[in-house]
Amino acid sequence: MKQRIDSTVLRSLACSLAFSGGCFLGFAAQAADSPAPPPPVSSATNVLTLDGAVRLALENNPELRASSGRIDAAAGRAYQSKLWTNPELTLSAEDWPVSGGGDFSDSKQTIGVAQTIPFPGKKKRDRQIGVSGIRLSEADLTLRRVELVRDVKSAFYQVLAAERLVDVAAELVKVAESSASTARKRVAAGAAADQEQLRAEIPLEQARTELSGFQRELTTARQTLALLLGRPDLTEAPVSGALAETASLTLLDQGPEQWLSSHPSVVAVKTSRDRAELELRRARLEPYPDVRMGVAGGRIGETGQSIIQMGLSIPLPIIDRSKGKKQEAQANVRIAEADQVAVEQRLLREWGTASKRFRTAVEQVASYRERILPKADEALRLVQAGFEQGKFGFIDLLDTQRTTAEARLAYQQKLLELSVAQAELESLAAGGIQPQPGKTQP
């Protein structure tokens, strides 16, 4: 009777081991294949590819639409800044007698127009400042595009990795459940001590906990991606693609010397500096007054004689000589120059950090794919065979399964790190070669 139970237990355990080995071997086979190119976006099923997600984000992201609207607002300000103020219609009645039976017809009546004439050069500087505002908004839009593409790629990779981690964790739960079931049968048959069952149930609880955590991370990753796309309705949309398992180090050849000066962040701070310099030139013209000229025609009431009046008004820059505006403009120039240096240094630092992270991820992914995973697979195979031959105990098998599971989960994390690091480098390098938006004429 005991032999029959042991035989049943061994057959059940063999099925569990076969399932565990099959899951891992299938994973190893998948790791060896290169990912197929993603299919186009399907409007019928809302299946998202990476390119489709980027396209949706560029079309629907609200922050990007806001940046685009700021260009129109800047164009409106630039157009308005070059205009003179409207002329004024003047009506006057002077020397109106209030006694002796006089009336309105006895007063001197005139009608005319008056116009404020800006000091030469003021409106030219205002127009230049307005145009620089348009360019600054365009640079900001380009920067937002680059950052949005980077963020969408990272979020898309997060969803792919979370989905794969959930799949792997679900498989590991099944393996742990099968192992725990086998341990219970062995204990019930008297072939193992109670501690063997307890040690088999611990990995099961750990696997279930990890699965729950990965499921929460998947939900969060989907929500983040949908928000970046500007399409909250696509929170549950399936994604199509696979994390890259190889990457070329030629991406590192596109060093900062090739893209730094034309990166949108640098273009934006250069434009801001140019605008600050224009505002300084404009502030230097502020003390020079604008002239108000007027001309009017009318009649003298008593005699009916026609008259023409000329008027000229000039503010005297005695009290307010715009010293504060000039001081502010000079400070803004220094701030803009410092901002440019800071942005360039930040981009160089980001490139250095991303490059190191990318190199490390490439090496780690290759190490997992070429050495760690094959060794884990071989170790699991040997322990399975040794357990069937009585060379290893059940606890040794559980430990090996756990080690293999950790290697599989760690490999997915390394794939995610590789994809995110590559997206960061592409964002920095591609940002410097983005086509700049056409200049809007105010």
Short mmCIF file of C-alpha atoms in Angstrom, two decimals, residues 15 24 34 51 81 115 118 141 191 198 240 256-257 280 296 342 374 377 414 426 430:
data_model
loop_
_atom_site.label_atom_id
_atom_site.label_comp_id
_atom_site.label_asym_id
_atom_site.label_seq_id
_atom_site.Cartn_x
_atom_site.Cartn_y
_atom_site.Cartn_z
CA CYS A 15 4.18 16.13 -13.45
CA PHE A 24 11.33 27.67 -17.80
CA SER A 34 14.41 38.22 -31.38
CA ASP A 51 4.54 53.61 -32.76
CA SER A 81 3.26 94.67 -29.68
CA GLN A 115 -1.84 110.53 -31.80
CA PRO A 118 6.49 106.17 -29.94
CA LEU A 141 6.77 72.73 -27.88
CA ALA A 191 7.33 9.79 3.08
CA LEU A 198 5.70 23.99 5.49
CA SER A 240 1.56 44.59 -28.68
CA PRO A 256 26.80 65.48 -27.10
CA GLU A 257 29.07 67.28 -29.55
CA LEU A 280 17.51 95.26 -21.97
CA ALA A 296 -7.88 120.26 -34.56
CA ALA A 342 23.22 75.07 -16.29
CA PRO A 374 21.22 28.68 -19.12
CA ASP A 377 18.01 25.86 -16.54
CA LYS A 414 16.97 43.94 -16.66
CA GLU A 426 17.37 58.29 -27.94
CA ALA A 430 17.12 62.71 -31.20
#
